Short mmCIF file of C-alpha atoms in Angstrom, two decimals:
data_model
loop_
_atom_site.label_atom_id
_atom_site.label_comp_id
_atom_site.label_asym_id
_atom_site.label_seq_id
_atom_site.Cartn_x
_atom_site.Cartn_y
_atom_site.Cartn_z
CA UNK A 1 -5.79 31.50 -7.86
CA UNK A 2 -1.87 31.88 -7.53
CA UNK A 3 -0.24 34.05 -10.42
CA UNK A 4 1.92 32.05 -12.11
CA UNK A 5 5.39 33.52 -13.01
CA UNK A 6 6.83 33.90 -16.61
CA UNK A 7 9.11 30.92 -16.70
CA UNK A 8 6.22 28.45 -15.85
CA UNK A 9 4.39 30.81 -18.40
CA UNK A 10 6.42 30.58 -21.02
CA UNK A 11 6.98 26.37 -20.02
CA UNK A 12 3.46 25.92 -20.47
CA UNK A 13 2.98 27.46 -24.02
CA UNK A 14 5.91 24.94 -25.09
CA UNK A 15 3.53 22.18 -23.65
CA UNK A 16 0.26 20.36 -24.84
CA UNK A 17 -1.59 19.67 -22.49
CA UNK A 18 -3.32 17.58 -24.27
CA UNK A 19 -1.02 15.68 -25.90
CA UNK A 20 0.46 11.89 -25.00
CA UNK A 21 3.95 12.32 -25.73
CA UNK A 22 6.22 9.60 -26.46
CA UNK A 23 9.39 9.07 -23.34
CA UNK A 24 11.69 11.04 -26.04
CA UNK A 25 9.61 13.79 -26.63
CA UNK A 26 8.62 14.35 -22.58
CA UNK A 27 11.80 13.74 -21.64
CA UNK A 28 13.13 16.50 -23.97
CA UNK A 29 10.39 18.82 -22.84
CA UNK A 30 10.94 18.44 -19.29
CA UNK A 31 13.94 19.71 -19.60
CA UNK A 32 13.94 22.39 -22.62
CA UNK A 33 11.12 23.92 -20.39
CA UNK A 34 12.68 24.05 -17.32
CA UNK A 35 13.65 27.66 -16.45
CA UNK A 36 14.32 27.65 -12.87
CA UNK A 37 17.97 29.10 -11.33
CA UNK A 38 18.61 25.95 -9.66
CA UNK A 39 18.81 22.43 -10.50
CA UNK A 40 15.08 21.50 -10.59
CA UNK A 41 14.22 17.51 -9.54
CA UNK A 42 12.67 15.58 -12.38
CA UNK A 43 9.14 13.82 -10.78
CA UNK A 44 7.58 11.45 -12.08
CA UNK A 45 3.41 10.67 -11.42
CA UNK A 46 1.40 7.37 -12.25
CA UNK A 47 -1.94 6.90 -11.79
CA UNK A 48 -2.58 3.32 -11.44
CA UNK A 49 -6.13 1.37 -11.90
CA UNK A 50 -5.68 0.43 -8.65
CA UNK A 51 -8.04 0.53 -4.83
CA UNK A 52 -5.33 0.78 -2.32
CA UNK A 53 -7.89 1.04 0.42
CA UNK A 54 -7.71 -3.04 -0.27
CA UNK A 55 -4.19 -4.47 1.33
CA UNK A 56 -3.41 -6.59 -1.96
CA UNK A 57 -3.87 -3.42 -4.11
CA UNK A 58 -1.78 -1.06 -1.78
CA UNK A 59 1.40 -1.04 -3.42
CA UNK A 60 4.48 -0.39 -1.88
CA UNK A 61 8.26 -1.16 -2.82
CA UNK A 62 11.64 0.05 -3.81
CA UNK A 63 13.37 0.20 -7.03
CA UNK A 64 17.13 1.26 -7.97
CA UNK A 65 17.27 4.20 -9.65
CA UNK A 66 20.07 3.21 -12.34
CA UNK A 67 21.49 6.96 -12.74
CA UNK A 68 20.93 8.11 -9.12
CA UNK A 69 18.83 10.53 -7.90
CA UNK A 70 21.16 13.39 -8.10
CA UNK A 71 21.04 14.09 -4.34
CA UNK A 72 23.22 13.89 -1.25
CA UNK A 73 20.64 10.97 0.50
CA UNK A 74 20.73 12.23 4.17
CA UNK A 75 20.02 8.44 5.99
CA UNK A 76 19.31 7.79 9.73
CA UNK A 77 19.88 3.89 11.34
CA UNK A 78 17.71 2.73 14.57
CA UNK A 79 20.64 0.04 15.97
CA UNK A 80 22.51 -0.84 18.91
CA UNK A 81 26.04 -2.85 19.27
CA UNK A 82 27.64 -4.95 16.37
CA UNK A 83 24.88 -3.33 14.09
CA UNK A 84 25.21 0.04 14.90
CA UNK A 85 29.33 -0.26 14.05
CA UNK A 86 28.28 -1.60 11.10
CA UNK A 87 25.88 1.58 9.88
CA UNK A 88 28.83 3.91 10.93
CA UNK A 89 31.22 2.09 8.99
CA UNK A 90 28.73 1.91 5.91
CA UNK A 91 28.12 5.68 5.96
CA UNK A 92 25.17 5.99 8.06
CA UNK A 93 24.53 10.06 8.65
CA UNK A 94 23.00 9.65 12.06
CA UNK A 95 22.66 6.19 14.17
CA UNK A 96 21.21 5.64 17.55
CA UNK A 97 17.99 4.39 19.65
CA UNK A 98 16.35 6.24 22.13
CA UNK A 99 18.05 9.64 21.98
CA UNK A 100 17.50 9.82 18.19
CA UNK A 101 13.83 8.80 18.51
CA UNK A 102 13.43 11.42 21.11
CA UNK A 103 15.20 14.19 18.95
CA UNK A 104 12.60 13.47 15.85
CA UNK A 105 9.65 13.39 18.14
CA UNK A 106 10.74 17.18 19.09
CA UNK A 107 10.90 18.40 15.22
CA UNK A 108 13.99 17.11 14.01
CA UNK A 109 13.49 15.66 10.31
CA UNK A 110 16.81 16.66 8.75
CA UNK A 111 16.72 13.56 6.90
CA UNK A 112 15.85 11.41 4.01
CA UNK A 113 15.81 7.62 4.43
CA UNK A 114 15.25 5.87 7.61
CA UNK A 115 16.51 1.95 8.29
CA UNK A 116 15.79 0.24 11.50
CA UNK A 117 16.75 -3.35 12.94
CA UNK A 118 13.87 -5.60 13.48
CA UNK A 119 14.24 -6.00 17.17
CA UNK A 120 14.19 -2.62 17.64
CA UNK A 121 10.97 -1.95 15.31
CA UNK A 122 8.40 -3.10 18.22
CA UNK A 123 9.86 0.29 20.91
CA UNK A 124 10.16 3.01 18.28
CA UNK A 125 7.08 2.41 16.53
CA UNK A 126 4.80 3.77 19.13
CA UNK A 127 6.93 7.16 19.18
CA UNK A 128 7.69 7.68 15.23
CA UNK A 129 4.53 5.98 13.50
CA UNK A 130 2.43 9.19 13.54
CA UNK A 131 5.58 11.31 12.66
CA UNK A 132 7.33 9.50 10.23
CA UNK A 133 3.94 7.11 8.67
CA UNK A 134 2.46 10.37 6.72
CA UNK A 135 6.20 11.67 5.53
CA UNK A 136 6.85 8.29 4.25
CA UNK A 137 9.55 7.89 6.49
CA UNK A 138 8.74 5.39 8.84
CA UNK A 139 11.13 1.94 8.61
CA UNK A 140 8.80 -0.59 6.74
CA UNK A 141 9.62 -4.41 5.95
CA UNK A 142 8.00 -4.95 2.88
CA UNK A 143 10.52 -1.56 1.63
CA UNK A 144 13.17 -3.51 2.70
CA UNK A 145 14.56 -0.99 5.36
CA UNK A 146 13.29 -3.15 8.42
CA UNK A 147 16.43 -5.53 8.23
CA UNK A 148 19.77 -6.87 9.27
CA UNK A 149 21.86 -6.47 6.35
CA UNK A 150 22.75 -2.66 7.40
CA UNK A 151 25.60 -2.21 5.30
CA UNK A 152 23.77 -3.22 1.70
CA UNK A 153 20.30 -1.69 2.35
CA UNK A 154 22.36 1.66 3.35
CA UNK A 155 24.67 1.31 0.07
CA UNK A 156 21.83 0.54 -1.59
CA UNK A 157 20.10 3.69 -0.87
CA UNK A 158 23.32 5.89 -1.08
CA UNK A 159 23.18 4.85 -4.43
CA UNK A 160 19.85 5.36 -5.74
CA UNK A 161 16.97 3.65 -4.05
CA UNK A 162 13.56 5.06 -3.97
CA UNK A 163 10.24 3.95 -2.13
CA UNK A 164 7.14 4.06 -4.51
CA UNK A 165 3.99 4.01 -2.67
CA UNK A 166 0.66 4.51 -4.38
CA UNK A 167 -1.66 6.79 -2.75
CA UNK A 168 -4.34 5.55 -1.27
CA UNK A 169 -7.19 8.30 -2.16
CA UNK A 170 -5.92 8.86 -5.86
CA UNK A 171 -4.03 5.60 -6.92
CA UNK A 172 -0.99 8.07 -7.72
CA UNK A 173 2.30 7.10 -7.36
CA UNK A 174 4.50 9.89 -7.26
CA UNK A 175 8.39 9.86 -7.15
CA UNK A 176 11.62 11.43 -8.14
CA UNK A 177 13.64 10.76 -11.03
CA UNK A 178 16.51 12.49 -11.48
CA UNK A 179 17.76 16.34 -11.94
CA UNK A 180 17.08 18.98 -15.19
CA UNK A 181 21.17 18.69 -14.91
CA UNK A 182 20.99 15.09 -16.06
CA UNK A 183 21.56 13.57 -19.48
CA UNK A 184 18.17 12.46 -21.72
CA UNK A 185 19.47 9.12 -21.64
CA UNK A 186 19.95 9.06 -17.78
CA UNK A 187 16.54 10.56 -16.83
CA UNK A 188 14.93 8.20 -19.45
CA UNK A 189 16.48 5.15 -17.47
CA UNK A 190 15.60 5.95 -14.50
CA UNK A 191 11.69 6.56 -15.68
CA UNK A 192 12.08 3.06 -17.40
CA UNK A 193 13.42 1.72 -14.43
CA UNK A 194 10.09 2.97 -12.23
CA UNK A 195 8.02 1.85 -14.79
CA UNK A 196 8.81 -1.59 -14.75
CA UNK A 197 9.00 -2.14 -11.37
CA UNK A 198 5.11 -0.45 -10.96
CA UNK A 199 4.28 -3.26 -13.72
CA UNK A 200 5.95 -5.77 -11.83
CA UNK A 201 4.14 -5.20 -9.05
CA UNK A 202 0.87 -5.40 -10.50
CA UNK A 203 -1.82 -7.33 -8.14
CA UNK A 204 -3.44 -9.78 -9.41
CA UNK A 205 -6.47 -8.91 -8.19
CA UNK A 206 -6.58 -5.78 -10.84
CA UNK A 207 -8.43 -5.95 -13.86
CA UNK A 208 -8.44 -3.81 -16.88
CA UNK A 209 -6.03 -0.79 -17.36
CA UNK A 210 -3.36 -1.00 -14.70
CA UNK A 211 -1.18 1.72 -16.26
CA UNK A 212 -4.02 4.88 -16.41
CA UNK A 213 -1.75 7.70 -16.78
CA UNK A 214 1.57 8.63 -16.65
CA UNK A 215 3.17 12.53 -16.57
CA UNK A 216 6.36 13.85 -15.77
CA UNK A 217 7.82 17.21 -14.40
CA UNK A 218 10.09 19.80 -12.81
CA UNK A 219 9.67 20.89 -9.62
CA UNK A 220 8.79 24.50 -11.31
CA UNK A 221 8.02 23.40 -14.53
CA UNK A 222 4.53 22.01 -16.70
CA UNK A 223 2.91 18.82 -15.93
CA UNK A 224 4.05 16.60 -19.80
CA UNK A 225 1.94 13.66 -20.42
CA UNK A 226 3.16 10.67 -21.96
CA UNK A 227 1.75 7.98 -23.51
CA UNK A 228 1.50 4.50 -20.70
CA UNK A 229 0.96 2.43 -23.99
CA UNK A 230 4.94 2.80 -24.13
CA UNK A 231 5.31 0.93 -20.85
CA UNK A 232 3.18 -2.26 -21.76
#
């Protein structure tokens, strides 16, 4: 087992492990604890009572983080002609077709959002589905970043947009939140603002407790459990 070092040490005797914190409390935690030398991300993990190996249950989505993430969102655009202006002029980082599906089926992955045009969904697939499918990169419709409407999907996720997608061996769906930098208030927004799009896109196929767990984190910090009563 790896040794862990004295910050996470000295994190974790701040924490109770078994305790359900309230959002206040975590949220205060997350950061008092972290002791890293850089700004840490804030992650957020809920395990839903979910079986996403059925296609109703398998949920997938975006939400608008309302404080941003705190990062510089590195985004790449699969369009040609009026479309592909259109992702330059929006602030696209890279944009192309074949030459920039050929470049990230050699390695390249400097990256952190993909969009792609729906006519051109059908030729890339077969190249980037087994690169980009398990890094959760691949353009997807029902994310919203197989579209059109370049210029507000690109904003959009400039600004703040996540993907949540629940896990389909654990029912966990795990995302970012924010930075140890931001203010209590900001990181608790942007948790709120997760959690209520994971409720809204409860199936209605799911019975019982939807909500089974919910924990945030640093990236070098304790796991802190909070209470999922809070969110229902």
């Amino acid at each position: 087992m790896a040794k862990r070092g004295k910050r996470y040490s000295a994190g974790k005797e701040q924490v109770d492990r078994l305790q359900l914190y309230t959002v206040d409390e975590a949220v205060s935690l997350v950061k008092k604890t972290s002791g890293a030398k850089f700004d840490e991300t804030v992650d957020l993990a809920s395990r839903l009572g979910v079986d996403a190996q059925h296609a109703e249950q398998n949920i997938r989505g975006t939400v608008t983080l309302p404080h941003g993430t705190g990062k510089s969102v590195r985004v790449v655009v699969f369009a040609e002609g009026d479309l592909a202006r259109q992702a330059e002029e929006a602030g696209a980082d890279f944009v192309g077709t074949d030459e920039l599906v050929d470049k990230i089926v050699d390695g390249w992955l400097d990256f952190d959002a993909t969009i792609a045009t729906p006519d051109l969904m059908r030729s890339i697939m077969p190249k980037l589905g087994r690169v980009l499918g398990p890094r959760g990169l691949m353009p997807n419709a029902k994310a919203g970043t197989v579209t059109t409407d370049i210029t507000e999907t690109l904003q959009s996720i400039k600004a703040g947009q996540i993907e949540y997608r629940v896990e389909r061996s654990s029912g966990i769906v795990h995302v970012p939140i924010g930075k140890t930098s931001f203010e209590e208030e900001s990181i608790k927004g942007n948790l709120n603002a997760v959690m209520s799009a994971l409720l809204a896109a409860r199936p209605s196929a799911v019975k019982g407790r939807y909500i089974r767990s919910v924990a945030i984190s640093a990236t070098m910090g304790v796991g802190i459990r909070i209470d999922p009563q809070q969110f229902l």
